[in-house]
Amino acid sequence: METMLKVVVQPRPGSERDKERRRKKKNARELTSSSSSRYPSMPSYPASPSRGEIDVSEIRTARFQVTGMECAACAGSIEKAVKRLPGIEEATVAVLQNRAQVVYRPAFVQEESIREAIDDAGFEAVIIPDDARQPSRIITRFRIKGMTCTSCSNSIESALSKLPGVQMAVVALATEECEVRHDPGTITRAQLAITIDDLGYEAELLSVDEESTGEEFNRVRLQLESVTDSADFQVVEEILSGLSGVASFDVDRTSAMATVSYDPEKTGPRTFIESIEQSGAFKAKLEAPTGQGSHDRSLEIQHHKNYFLWSLVFTIPVFLLSMVFMYIPGMMEGLEMGRINNLSIGALLRWILSTPVQFIIGKRFYSGAYKALRRGSANMDVLIAMGTNAAYFYSVYTVFRAATSSEFKGTDFFETSAMLISFIILGKYLEVTAKGKTSEAIAKLMDLAPDTANLLSVDEDGNVTNEREIASELIQRRDIIKVVPGSKVPTDGVVVWGQSFVNESMITGEARPVPKKLGDKVIGGTMNDNGVLHIQATHVGAETALAQIVRLVEAAQMGKAPVQKYADRISTYFVPIVVVVSFIVWLAWFVSGKARSYPKSWIPASMDEFELALQFGISVLVIACPCALGLATPTAIMVATGKGATQGILIKGGQALEAAHKVKTVIFDKTGTLTIGKPIVVDTKLFKDVRRQEFYNTIAAAEVNSEHPLAKAVVEYSKRITGELSSHGSEKHEVSDFEAIPGQGIRAVVDGKATLVGNMRLMKESQIEISEEVQEHLHETETLARTGVMVAINSEVVGVISIADPVKPEAAKVISILKSMGIRSMMVTGDNWGTATAIARELGIDRPSIHAESLPEDKARIVKEIQATGTTVAMVGDGINDSPALVAADVGMAIGAGTDIAIEAADIVLMKSNLDDVITGIDLSRKTFRRIQLNYVWALGYNVLGIPIAAGALFPSTGFRLPPWVAGAAMAASSVSVVCSSLWLKRYKRPRVVEEIRRSEQQ
């Protein structure tokens, strides 16, 4: 989210001294101006310095804190004063925010001069430093049009990466998107777009986001309507500044856009829009998303389709004239009539019909080739332009020679250039159509959210007083939303009234309806099957699970798998090599023909040595395009990540997808991963003379502030047996000096008693003596796969609480299946050795694969030790203490029900919290990587087999040669076949063993 500048509005100076000071300044200016001229002079620009010294075209933005303004007239006078200076592009003054923004050229004027001009106008200005104006790093995303192959994407990445202030640039050919992480103070998004445009491509801004800073502020952009002059903007600014929860705002008067940064706990976009519209004169709406969705893809598909249909209008007659009519008696004589020397009517008609195809329909190839060559690179357009130009202009040469000579006999290739362009455009149309299907998963996810929602107004007693329909994007936190049977849940929330069953399959992939009652969470985009629900919104807009899933999938499709680097490297050198090879092929056939190295009978009757060699050279040019090579990896990743998302498996990028297929060791956390994660107290053993209720009151009062699952189990058990504690803490006990010790337990002072609750390590480090009786009881507890939590009060062990966390039903089967897949399973837990060993024995994990009593840093160390042996490691966990290990592992898999930190650290998120999805994730990765390998076979196969055939390798023995238009069709088919191969992943289904586990759980 883009951090907005928070402006502190200074109070208007009200003293007579301040007014007198401003009045004297104004009189002094009027006196000075009257002595020189009646009218203010226009700015006189100094002589332009040389480009070696200063960049005259450079434009900067300066912002000033201005005090002393009282009304719009003050703002107007400041704007006039600033605009008189040389080099000023734009000046905007906001009275309510006490701020001025000036766009200027530093070659002619400096910030200090602008500040002095404001000061001379009778006001005080302070330059706002750069670090306060804008975030230190933002991520800007563009849609890029005009890319044809990986050489295009590589050249854009290279150019952007070399710009100052750019930390990273990634261009995805398959999605036609670019993501740039940059410092906005050094380079703006407008300059990035200009750089892309200068390379010969069209850049369309999609979004701008600031990297997460931990601030709890959201940002929204509003399009203002009927707001025209400064007074109108001033009213809007006054409305926004008076709203509670607005951290800052910025109104762009040029585009009539208001950017508001706000606290979502206090306000939201609906409040902004309603407040602006309550003025009665203005309207506002959320900014429409730009450049995204299936609409743009459909326009692109229609564009290519129209080009192809128009090319057919001219190409089909050319084909008939050259390939059909010439062999039909009667027609052949008619086409030969009316000769101008040796120029026939048929040749003239072919020239006329092929010219629009070459220069109008094929204009895009000329443009792309020119832009590529201008930046010193070569792409598909270069190959096509060279091939079609060679055929077309040689044919033009034959036409002029035939028209001016009665002896010249030559063959034209107008049908070659026309048919070649038509087949390539057809291939592009089929490719774009197929690529559109690879991103269907995101489109389907985005369509899950309903357009509208029923907002309820509730009084203090909980009675519904009003119901109205609003747009779903205007829902705010804590809104009460009514969800009727058969409708979709519009946002994430908690049920506050009603009961129903909700189908969450569209989010989690789990087809079984989930019962929902008071207090249960619901996910936006899921379907309410029966029963009316009233939900309170907890996450809205970009915070919802659905929005985060879409964002993760989009990010994954932007990322590049390591295997793609090889294709990018090949594509960089491929086109120049092909041009050289094509020239060598032409030269070899031409020289051989002139030297009579092959029989003259090999040359078709309608050709000579030059024309035969030319056809071989053109065929090599057009068949060797590396387009399919660049699509092999990204299209497969797009389909796989989309397919995974629909099955509840979120893969955060191509690197994770590729690494998962190499996994040979999976490390599992225990609590909440291999076990259900909801431990319960099953036994209590007291070793001192203390009342049981008092014992639990003390423990629960100490543990109520802990987030550990075991602590929550103790608190819940204490609430059931004592009824004394609220969910927020103890009202009857004084707790102080609380400290949570990771991997050990907690320490606190309860009612003046030093209390320790935790494992053996905590007791030993606190120098608490452990009697033999306590040790024996702990041993018995651990053999029963239970966790013994010791409680020490005033340095004495008072009792041991036995807690059991049931193993997940599918855990043992998952471990067994992973073993059959050649994958070793390990368990790393912070629990004691006895409990860990008992659970591992139940699951079938061998003794050397167990690591107990492990701290968070120990888990990460164990991962790195296994990686040091050359083994690819996957870590599966759900807690904060698993985050270091999740990051350290080659593939981190987070259980979806786990903590936000764990999910953020992981590479793959298992939304349903089912362990069998570990198998599905690895299996999907393996099948995807095999599909990528098959794509490379398709892509390289066309070139490896096609280039020799196009060069005439089979011609001496079989007489078979590949006409250029057939070579063009083969080249187009290679791209289409690769995309269709990737689309086969849409048919992916979970492994049969996983389906059997699911069925056994439902029975």
mmCIF file with all atom_site columns, N, CA, C and O in Angstrom, residues 655-668 818-819 821-826 866-867 870-876 889-893 907-908 918-919 921-923 925-926:
data_model
loop_
_atom_site.group_PDB
_atom_site.id
_atom_site.type_symbol
_atom_site.label_atom_id
_atom_site.label_alt_id
_atom_site.label_comp_id
_atom_site.label_asym_id
_atom_site.label_entity_id
_atom_site.label_seq_id
_atom_site.pdbx_PDB_ins_code
_atom_site.Cartn_x
_atom_site.Cartn_y
_atom_site.Cartn_z
_atom_site.occupancy
_atom_site.B_iso_or_equiv
_atom_site.pdbx_formal_charge
_atom_site.auth_seq_id
_atom_site.auth_comp_id
_atom_site.auth_asym_id
_atom_site.auth_atom_id
_atom_site.pdbx_PDB_model_num
ATOM 1   N N  . GLN A 1 655 ? 9.556  -20.761 -8.783  1.00 0.00 ? 655 GLN A N  1
ATOM 2   C CA . GLN A 1 655 ? 10.703 -21.346 -8.083  1.00 0.00 ? 655 GLN A CA 1
ATOM 3   C C  . GLN A 1 655 ? 10.242 -22.413 -7.097  1.00 0.00 ? 655 GLN A C  1
ATOM 4   O O  . GLN A 1 655 ? 10.835 -23.488 -7.009  1.00 0.00 ? 655 GLN A O  1
ATOM 5   N N  . ALA A 1 656 ? 9.168  -22.119 -6.356  1.00 0.00 ? 656 ALA A N  1
ATOM 6   C CA . ALA A 1 656 ? 8.634  -23.104 -5.411  1.00 0.00 ? 656 ALA A CA 1
ATOM 7   C C  . ALA A 1 656 ? 8.076  -24.315 -6.149  1.00 0.00 ? 656 ALA A C  1
ATOM 8   O O  . ALA A 1 656 ? 8.247  -25.459 -5.725  1.00 0.00 ? 656 ALA A O  1
ATOM 9   N N  . LEU A 1 657 ? 7.413  -24.045 -7.270  1.00 0.00 ? 657 LEU A N  1
ATOM 10  C CA . LEU A 1 657 ? 6.818  -25.142 -8.049  1.00 0.00 ? 657 LEU A CA 1
ATOM 11  C C  . LEU A 1 657 ? 7.903  -26.063 -8.589  1.00 0.00 ? 657 LEU A C  1
ATOM 12  O O  . LEU A 1 657 ? 7.747  -27.283 -8.592  1.00 0.00 ? 657 LEU A O  1
ATOM 13  N N  . GLU A 1 658 ? 9.010  -25.472 -9.024  1.00 0.00 ? 658 GLU A N  1
ATOM 14  C CA . GLU A 1 658 ? 10.093 -26.301 -9.553  1.00 0.00 ? 658 GLU A CA 1
ATOM 15  C C  . GLU A 1 658 ? 10.820 -27.048 -8.442  1.00 0.00 ? 658 GLU A C  1
ATOM 16  O O  . GLU A 1 658 ? 11.160 -28.231 -8.583  1.00 0.00 ? 658 GLU A O  1
ATOM 17  N N  . ALA A 1 659 ? 11.050 -26.364 -7.308  1.00 0.00 ? 659 ALA A N  1
ATOM 18  C CA . ALA A 1 659 ? 11.789 -27.003 -6.208  1.00 0.00 ? 659 ALA A CA 1
ATOM 19  C C  . ALA A 1 659 ? 11.011 -28.169 -5.614  1.00 0.00 ? 659 ALA A C  1
ATOM 20  O O  . ALA A 1 659 ? 11.602 -29.159 -5.166  1.00 0.00 ? 659 ALA A O  1
ATOM 21  N N  . ALA A 1 660 ? 9.670  -28.069 -5.601  1.00 0.00 ? 660 ALA A N  1
ATOM 22  C CA . ALA A 1 660 ? 8.867  -29.106 -4.949  1.00 0.00 ? 660 ALA A CA 1
ATOM 23  C C  . ALA A 1 660 ? 9.025  -30.467 -5.618  1.00 0.00 ? 660 ALA A C  1
ATOM 24  O O  . ALA A 1 660 ? 8.916  -31.501 -4.956  1.00 0.00 ? 660 ALA A O  1
ATOM 25  N N  . HIS A 1 661 ? 9.294  -30.502 -6.905  1.00 0.00 ? 661 HIS A N  1
ATOM 26  C CA . HIS A 1 661 ? 9.404  -31.807 -7.578  1.00 0.00 ? 661 HIS A CA 1
ATOM 27  C C  . HIS A 1 661 ? 10.710 -32.513 -7.225  1.00 0.00 ? 661 HIS A C  1
ATOM 28  O O  . HIS A 1 661 ? 10.872 -33.705 -7.481  1.00 0.00 ? 661 HIS A O  1
ATOM 29  N N  . LYS A 1 662 ? 11.667 -31.771 -6.624  1.00 0.00 ? 662 LYS A N  1
ATOM 30  C CA . LYS A 1 662 ? 12.952 -32.364 -6.235  1.00 0.00 ? 662 LYS A CA 1
ATOM 31  C C  . LYS A 1 662 ? 12.981 -32.805 -4.772  1.00 0.00 ? 662 LYS A C  1
ATOM 32  O O  . LYS A 1 662 ? 13.984 -33.348 -4.315  1.00 0.00 ? 662 LYS A O  1
ATOM 33  N N  . VAL A 1 663 ? 11.889 -32.545 -4.030  1.00 0.00 ? 663 VAL A N  1
ATOM 34  C CA . VAL A 1 663 ? 11.887 -32.802 -2.591  1.00 0.00 ? 663 VAL A CA 1
ATOM 35  C C  . VAL A 1 663 ? 12.137 -34.283 -2.289  1.00 0.00 ? 663 VAL A C  1
ATOM 36  O O  . VAL A 1 663 ? 11.478 -35.161 -2.849  1.00 0.00 ? 663 VAL A O  1
ATOM 37  N N  . LYS A 1 664 ? 13.094 -34.536 -1.402  1.00 0.00 ? 664 LYS A N  1
ATOM 38  C CA . LYS A 1 664 ? 13.390 -35.900 -0.968  1.00 0.00 ? 664 LYS A CA 1
ATOM 39  C C  . LYS A 1 664 ? 13.198 -36.081 0.534   1.00 0.00 ? 664 LYS A C  1
ATOM 40  O O  . LYS A 1 664 ? 13.188 -37.205 1.026   1.00 0.00 ? 664 LYS A O  1
ATOM 41  N N  . THR A 1 665 ? 13.058 -34.968 1.267   1.00 0.00 ? 665 THR A N  1
ATOM 42  C CA . THR A 1 665 ? 12.813 -35.024 2.711   1.00 0.00 ? 665 THR A CA 1
ATOM 43  C C  . THR A 1 665 ? 11.751 -33.997 3.077   1.00 0.00 ? 665 THR A C  1
ATOM 44  O O  . THR A 1 665 ? 11.850 -32.831 2.678   1.00 0.00 ? 665 THR A O  1
ATOM 45  N N  . VAL A 1 666 ? 10.737 -34.439 3.817   1.00 0.00 ? 666 VAL A N  1
ATOM 46  C CA . VAL A 1 666 ? 9.702  -33.539 4.320   1.00 0.00 ? 666 VAL A CA 1
ATOM 47  C C  . VAL A 1 666 ? 9.785  -33.524 5.838   1.00 0.00 ? 666 VAL A C  1
ATOM 48  O O  . VAL A 1 666 ? 9.698  -34.577 6.488   1.00 0.00 ? 666 VAL A O  1
ATOM 49  N N  . ILE A 1 667 ? 9.975  -32.334 6.394   1.00 0.00 ? 667 ILE A N  1
ATOM 50  C CA . ILE A 1 667 ? 10.043 -32.167 7.851   1.00 0.00 ? 667 ILE A CA 1
ATOM 51  C C  . ILE A 1 667 ? 8.702  -31.628 8.329   1.00 0.00 ? 667 ILE A C  1
ATOM 52  O O  . ILE A 1 667 ? 8.238  -30.591 7.846   1.00 0.00 ? 667 ILE A O  1
ATOM 53  N N  . PHE A 1 668 ? 8.082  -32.331 9.273   1.00 0.00 ? 668 PHE A N  1
ATOM 54  C CA . PHE A 1 668 ? 6.791  -31.923 9.814   1.00 0.00 ? 668 PHE A CA 1
ATOM 55  C C  . PHE A 1 668 ? 6.951  -31.353 11.213  1.00 0.00 ? 668 PHE A C  1
ATOM 56  O O  . PHE A 1 668 ? 7.679  -31.906 12.049  1.00 0.00 ? 668 PHE A O  1
ATOM 57  N N  . LEU A 1 818 ? 4.127  -40.893 1.277   1.00 0.00 ? 818 LEU A N  1
ATOM 58  C CA . LEU A 1 818 ? 5.366  -40.178 0.983   1.00 0.00 ? 818 LEU A CA 1
ATOM 59  C C  . LEU A 1 818 ? 6.541  -41.147 0.902   1.00 0.00 ? 818 LEU A C  1
ATOM 60  O O  . LEU A 1 818 ? 7.431  -41.004 0.045   1.00 0.00 ? 818 LEU A O  1
ATOM 61  N N  . LYS A 1 819 ? 6.544  -42.139 1.775   1.00 0.00 ? 819 LYS A N  1
ATOM 62  C CA . LYS A 1 819 ? 7.615  -43.141 1.749   1.00 0.00 ? 819 LYS A CA 1
ATOM 63  C C  . LYS A 1 819 ? 7.599  -43.903 0.434   1.00 0.00 ? 819 LYS A C  1
ATOM 64  O O  . LYS A 1 819 ? 8.647  -44.179 -0.156  1.00 0.00 ? 819 LYS A O  1
ATOM 65  N N  . MET A 1 821 ? 6.673  -42.747 -2.326  1.00 0.00 ? 821 MET A N  1
ATOM 66  C CA . MET A 1 821 ? 7.109  -41.816 -3.363  1.00 0.00 ? 821 MET A CA 1
ATOM 67  C C  . MET A 1 821 ? 8.606  -41.558 -3.293  1.00 0.00 ? 821 MET A C  1
ATOM 68  O O  . MET A 1 821 ? 9.144  -40.746 -4.050  1.00 0.00 ? 821 MET A O  1
ATOM 69  N N  . GLY A 1 822 ? 9.287  -42.235 -2.370  1.00 0.00 ? 822 GLY A N  1
ATOM 70  C CA . GLY A 1 822 ? 10.722 -42.051 -2.216  1.00 0.00 ? 822 GLY A CA 1
ATOM 71  C C  . GLY A 1 822 ? 11.096 -40.842 -1.400  1.00 0.00 ? 822 GLY A C  1
ATOM 72  O O  . GLY A 1 822 ? 12.201 -40.301 -1.544  1.00 0.00 ? 822 GLY A O  1
ATOM 73  N N  . ILE A 1 823 ? 10.181 -40.371 -0.550  1.00 0.00 ? 823 ILE A N  1
ATOM 74  C CA . ILE A 1 823 ? 10.404 -39.175 0.254   1.00 0.00 ? 823 ILE A CA 1
ATOM 75  C C  . ILE A 1 823 ? 10.461 -39.558 1.723   1.00 0.00 ? 823 ILE A C  1
ATOM 76  O O  . ILE A 1 823 ? 9.581  -40.246 2.236   1.00 0.00 ? 823 ILE A O  1
ATOM 77  N N  . ARG A 1 824 ? 11.494 -39.107 2.402   1.00 0.00 ? 824 ARG A N  1
ATOM 78  C CA . ARG A 1 824 ? 11.672 -39.387 3.831   1.00 0.00 ? 824 ARG A CA 1
ATOM 79  C C  . ARG A 1 824 ? 10.898 -38.369 4.653   1.00 0.00 ? 824 ARG A C  1
ATOM 80  O O  . ARG A 1 824 ? 10.912 -37.175 4.344   1.00 0.00 ? 824 ARG A O  1
ATOM 81  N N  . SER A 1 825 ? 10.211 -38.843 5.697   1.00 0.00 ? 825 SER A N  1
ATOM 82  C CA . SER A 1 825 ? 9.451  -37.960 6.580   1.00 0.00 ? 825 SER A CA 1
ATOM 83  C C  . SER A 1 825 ? 10.159 -37.837 7.921   1.00 0.00 ? 825 SER A C  1
ATOM 84  O O  . SER A 1 825 ? 10.618 -38.835 8.486   1.00 0.00 ? 825 SER A O  1
ATOM 85  N N  . MET A 1 826 ? 10.248 -36.593 8.422   1.00 0.00 ? 826 MET A N  1
ATOM 86  C CA . MET A 1 826 ? 10.862 -36.311 9.716   1.00 0.00 ? 826 MET A CA 1
ATOM 87  C C  . MET A 1 826 ? 9.902  -35.475 10.557  1.00 0.00 ? 826 MET A C  1
ATOM 88  O O  . MET A 1 826 ? 9.006  -34.812 10.014  1.00 0.00 ? 826 MET A O  1
ATOM 89  N N  . ILE A 1 866 ? 20.384 -30.765 6.865   1.00 0.00 ? 866 ILE A N  1
ATOM 90  C CA . ILE A 1 866 ? 19.945 -31.749 5.865   1.00 0.00 ? 866 ILE A CA 1
ATOM 91  C C  . ILE A 1 866 ? 20.233 -31.231 4.458   1.00 0.00 ? 866 ILE A C  1
ATOM 92  O O  . ILE A 1 866 ? 20.653 -31.989 3.572   1.00 0.00 ? 866 ILE A O  1
ATOM 93  N N  . GLN A 1 867 ? 20.047 -29.932 4.244   1.00 0.00 ? 867 GLN A N  1
ATOM 94  C CA . GLN A 1 867 ? 20.338 -29.352 2.940   1.00 0.00 ? 867 GLN A CA 1
ATOM 95  C C  . GLN A 1 867 ? 21.818 -29.466 2.597   1.00 0.00 ? 867 GLN A C  1
ATOM 96  O O  . GLN A 1 867 ? 22.174 -29.614 1.420   1.00 0.00 ? 867 GLN A O  1
ATOM 97  N N  . GLY A 1 870 ? 22.996 -32.148 0.365   1.00 0.00 ? 870 GLY A N  1
ATOM 98  C CA . GLY A 1 870 ? 22.552 -32.127 -1.020  1.00 0.00 ? 870 GLY A CA 1
ATOM 99  C C  . GLY A 1 870 ? 21.116 -32.554 -1.210  1.00 0.00 ? 870 GLY A C  1
ATOM 100 O O  . GLY A 1 870 ? 20.684 -32.800 -2.345  1.00 0.00 ? 870 GLY A O  1
ATOM 101 N N  . THR A 1 871 ? 20.358 -32.630 -0.130  1.00 0.00 ? 871 THR A N  1
ATOM 102 C CA . THR A 1 871 ? 18.957 -33.057 -0.188  1.00 0.00 ? 871 THR A CA 1
ATOM 103 C C  . THR A 1 871 ? 18.043 -31.845 -0.248  1.00 0.00 ? 871 THR A C  1
ATOM 104 O O  . THR A 1 871 ? 18.236 -30.873 0.490   1.00 0.00 ? 871 THR A O  1
ATOM 105 N N  . THR A 1 872 ? 17.054 -31.911 -1.121  1.00 0.00 ? 872 THR A N  1
ATOM 106 C CA . THR A 1 872 ? 16.041 -30.849 -1.185  1.00 0.00 ? 872 THR A CA 1
ATOM 107 C C  . THR A 1 872 ? 15.011 -31.084 -0.091  1.00 0.00 ? 872 THR A C  1
ATOM 108 O O  . THR A 1 872 ? 14.439 -32.171 0.014   1.00 0.00 ? 872 THR A O  1
ATOM 109 N N  . VAL A 1 873 ? 14.772 -30.051 0.724   1.00 0.00 ? 873 VAL A N  1
ATOM 110 C CA . VAL A 1 873 ? 13.960 -30.189 1.931   1.00 0.00 ? 873 VAL A CA 1
ATOM 111 C C  . VAL A 1 873 ? 12.691 -29.354 1.835   1.00 0.00 ? 873 VAL A C  1
ATOM 112 O O  . VAL A 1 873 ? 12.727 -28.193 1.410   1.00 0.00 ? 873 VAL A O  1
ATOM 113 N N  . ALA A 1 874 ? 11.580 -29.976 2.253   1.00 0.00 ? 874 ALA A N  1
ATOM 114 C CA . ALA A 1 874 ? 10.316 -29.248 2.417   1.00 0.00 ? 874 ALA A CA 1
ATOM 115 C C  . ALA A 1 874 ? 9.984  -29.233 3.898   1.00 0.00 ? 874 ALA A C  1
ATOM 116 O O  . ALA A 1 874 ? 10.158 -30.240 4.589   1.00 0.00 ? 874 ALA A O  1
ATOM 117 N N  . MET A 1 875 ? 9.538  -28.069 4.388   1.00 0.00 ? 875 MET A N  1
ATOM 118 C CA . MET A 1 875 ? 9.154  -27.930 5.793   1.00 0.00 ? 875 MET A CA 1
ATOM 119 C C  . MET A 1 875 ? 7.664  -27.644 5.850   1.00 0.00 ? 875 MET A C  1
ATOM 120 O O  . MET A 1 875 ? 7.158  -26.762 5.152   1.00 0.00 ? 875 MET A O  1
ATOM 121 N N  . VAL A 1 876 ? 6.930  -28.410 6.672   1.00 0.00 ? 876 VAL A N  1
ATOM 122 C CA . VAL A 1 876 ? 5.493  -28.228 6.832   1.00 0.00 ? 876 VAL A CA 1
ATOM 123 C C  . VAL A 1 876 ? 5.233  -27.783 8.264   1.00 0.00 ? 876 VAL A C  1
ATOM 124 O O  . VAL A 1 876 ? 5.570  -28.511 9.218   1.00 0.00 ? 876 VAL A O  1
ATOM 125 N N  . ALA A 1 889 ? 13.887 -23.662 4.466   1.00 0.00 ? 889 ALA A N  1
ATOM 126 C CA . ALA A 1 889 ? 13.659 -24.838 3.620   1.00 0.00 ? 889 ALA A CA 1
ATOM 127 C C  . ALA A 1 889 ? 13.614 -24.455 2.147   1.00 0.00 ? 889 ALA A C  1
ATOM 128 O O  . ALA A 1 889 ? 13.322 -23.314 1.789   1.00 0.00 ? 889 ALA A O  1
ATOM 129 N N  . ASP A 1 890 ? 13.904 -25.441 1.284   1.00 0.00 ? 890 ASP A N  1
ATOM 130 C CA . ASP A 1 890 ? 13.789 -25.217 -0.152  1.00 0.00 ? 890 ASP A CA 1
ATOM 131 C C  . ASP A 1 890 ? 12.340 -24.939 -0.534  1.00 0.00 ? 890 ASP A C  1
ATOM 132 O O  . ASP A 1 890 ? 12.062 -24.130 -1.423  1.00 0.00 ? 890 ASP A O  1
ATOM 133 N N  . VAL A 1 891 ? 11.430 -25.640 0.145   1.00 0.00 ? 891 VAL A N  1
ATOM 134 C CA . VAL A 1 891 ? 9.993  -25.416 -0.056  1.00 0.00 ? 891 VAL A CA 1
ATOM 135 C C  . VAL A 1 891 ? 9.330  -25.369 1.318   1.00 0.00 ? 891 VAL A C  1
ATOM 136 O O  . VAL A 1 891 ? 9.341  -26.354 2.045   1.00 0.00 ? 891 VAL A O  1
ATOM 137 N N  . GLY A 1 892 ? 8.788  -24.211 1.675   1.00 0.00 ? 892 GLY A N  1
ATOM 138 C CA . GLY A 1 892 ? 8.057  -24.082 2.930   1.00 0.00 ? 892 GLY A CA 1
ATOM 139 C C  . GLY A 1 892 ? 6.575  -24.240 2.685   1.00 0.00 ? 892 GLY A C  1
ATOM 140 O O  . GLY A 1 892 ? 6.013  -23.557 1.827   1.00 0.00 ? 892 GLY A O  1
ATOM 141 N N  . MET A 1 893 ? 5.941  -25.175 3.418   1.00 0.00 ? 893 MET A N  1
ATOM 142 C CA . MET A 1 893 ? 4.505  -25.402 3.264   1.00 0.00 ? 893 MET A CA 1
ATOM 143 C C  . MET A 1 893 ? 3.812  -25.041 4.576   1.00 0.00 ? 893 MET A C  1
ATOM 144 O O  . MET A 1 893 ? 4.111  -25.630 5.617   1.00 0.00 ? 893 MET A O  1
ATOM 145 N N  . ASP A 1 907 ? 6.299  -20.976 1.044   1.00 0.00 ? 907 ASP A N  1
ATOM 146 C CA . ASP A 1 907 ? 6.252  -20.933 -0.415  1.00 0.00 ? 907 ASP A CA 1
ATOM 147 C C  . ASP A 1 907 ? 4.944  -21.505 -0.942  1.00 0.00 ? 907 ASP A C  1
ATOM 148 O O  . ASP A 1 907 ? 4.479  -21.136 -2.013  1.00 0.00 ? 907 ASP A O  1
ATOM 149 N N  . ILE A 1 908 ? 4.364  -22.445 -0.198  1.00 0.00 ? 908 ILE A N  1
ATOM 150 C CA . ILE A 1 908 ? 3.107  -23.079 -0.571  1.00 0.00 ? 908 ILE A CA 1
ATOM 151 C C  . ILE A 1 908 ? 2.186  -23.047 0.646   1.00 0.00 ? 908 ILE A C  1
ATOM 152 O O  . ILE A 1 908 ? 2.611  -23.389 1.748   1.00 0.00 ? 908 ILE A O  1
ATOM 153 N N  . VAL A 1 918 ? -0.100 -32.080 1.095   1.00 0.00 ? 918 VAL A N  1
ATOM 154 C CA . VAL A 1 918 ? 1.353  -32.125 0.907   1.00 0.00 ? 918 VAL A CA 1
ATOM 155 C C  . VAL A 1 918 ? 1.670  -33.043 -0.271  1.00 0.00 ? 918 VAL A C  1
ATOM 156 O O  . VAL A 1 918 ? 2.499  -32.724 -1.140  1.00 0.00 ? 918 VAL A O  1
ATOM 157 N N  . ILE A 1 919 ? 0.989  -34.174 -0.321  1.00 0.00 ? 919 ILE A N  1
ATOM 158 C CA . ILE A 1 919 ? 1.167  -35.107 -1.435  1.00 0.00 ? 919 ILE A CA 1
ATOM 159 C C  . ILE A 1 919 ? 0.699  -34.466 -2.735  1.00 0.00 ? 919 ILE A C  1
ATOM 160 O O  . ILE A 1 919 ? 1.377  -34.544 -3.768  1.00 0.00 ? 919 ILE A O  1
ATOM 161 N N  . GLY A 1 921 ? 0.479  -31.295 -3.496  1.00 0.00 ? 921 GLY A N  1
ATOM 162 C CA . GLY A 1 921 ? 1.392  -30.226 -3.906  1.00 0.00 ? 921 GLY A CA 1
ATOM 163 C C  . GLY A 1 921 ? 2.635  -30.757 -4.587  1.00 0.00 ? 921 GLY A C  1
ATOM 164 O O  . GLY A 1 921 ? 3.064  -30.253 -5.629  1.00 0.00 ? 921 GLY A O  1
ATOM 165 N N  . ILE A 1 922 ? 3.227  -31.799 -4.013  1.00 0.00 ? 922 ILE A N  1
ATOM 166 C CA . ILE A 1 922 ? 4.419  -32.388 -4.614  1.00 0.00 ? 922 ILE A CA 1
ATOM 167 C C  . ILE A 1 922 ? 4.085  -33.068 -5.934  1.00 0.00 ? 922 ILE A C  1
ATOM 168 O O  . ILE A 1 922 ? 4.827  -32.960 -6.921  1.00 0.00 ? 922 ILE A O  1
ATOM 169 N N  . ASP A 1 923 ? 2.942  -33.766 -5.984  1.00 0.00 ? 923 ASP A N  1
ATOM 170 C CA . ASP A 1 923 ? 2.535  -34.448 -7.213  1.00 0.00 ? 923 ASP A CA 1
ATOM 171 C C  . ASP A 1 923 ? 2.247  -33.436 -8.330  1.00 0.00 ? 923 ASP A C  1
ATOM 172 O O  . ASP A 1 923 ? 2.644  -33.644 -9.483  1.00 0.00 ? 923 ASP A O  1
ATOM 173 N N  . SER A 1 925 ? 3.572  -30.509 -8.612  1.00 0.00 ? 925 SER A N  1
ATOM 174 C CA . SER A 1 925 ? 4.879  -29.988 -9.031  1.00 0.00 ? 925 SER A CA 1
ATOM 175 C C  . SER A 1 925 ? 5.565  -30.950 -9.985  1.00 0.00 ? 925 SER A C  1
ATOM 176 O O  . SER A 1 925 ? 6.122  -30.541 -11.016 1.00 0.00 ? 925 SER A O  1
ATOM 177 N N  . ARG A 1 926 ? 5.533  -32.229 -9.671  1.00 0.00 ? 926 ARG A N  1
ATOM 178 C CA . ARG A 1 926 ? 6.186  -33.216 -10.537 1.00 0.00 ? 926 ARG A CA 1
ATOM 179 C C  . ARG A 1 926 ? 5.543  -33.253 -11.922 1.00 0.00 ? 926 ARG A C  1
ATOM 180 O O  . ARG A 1 926 ? 6.230  -33.288 -12.943 1.00 0.00 ? 926 ARG A O  1
#
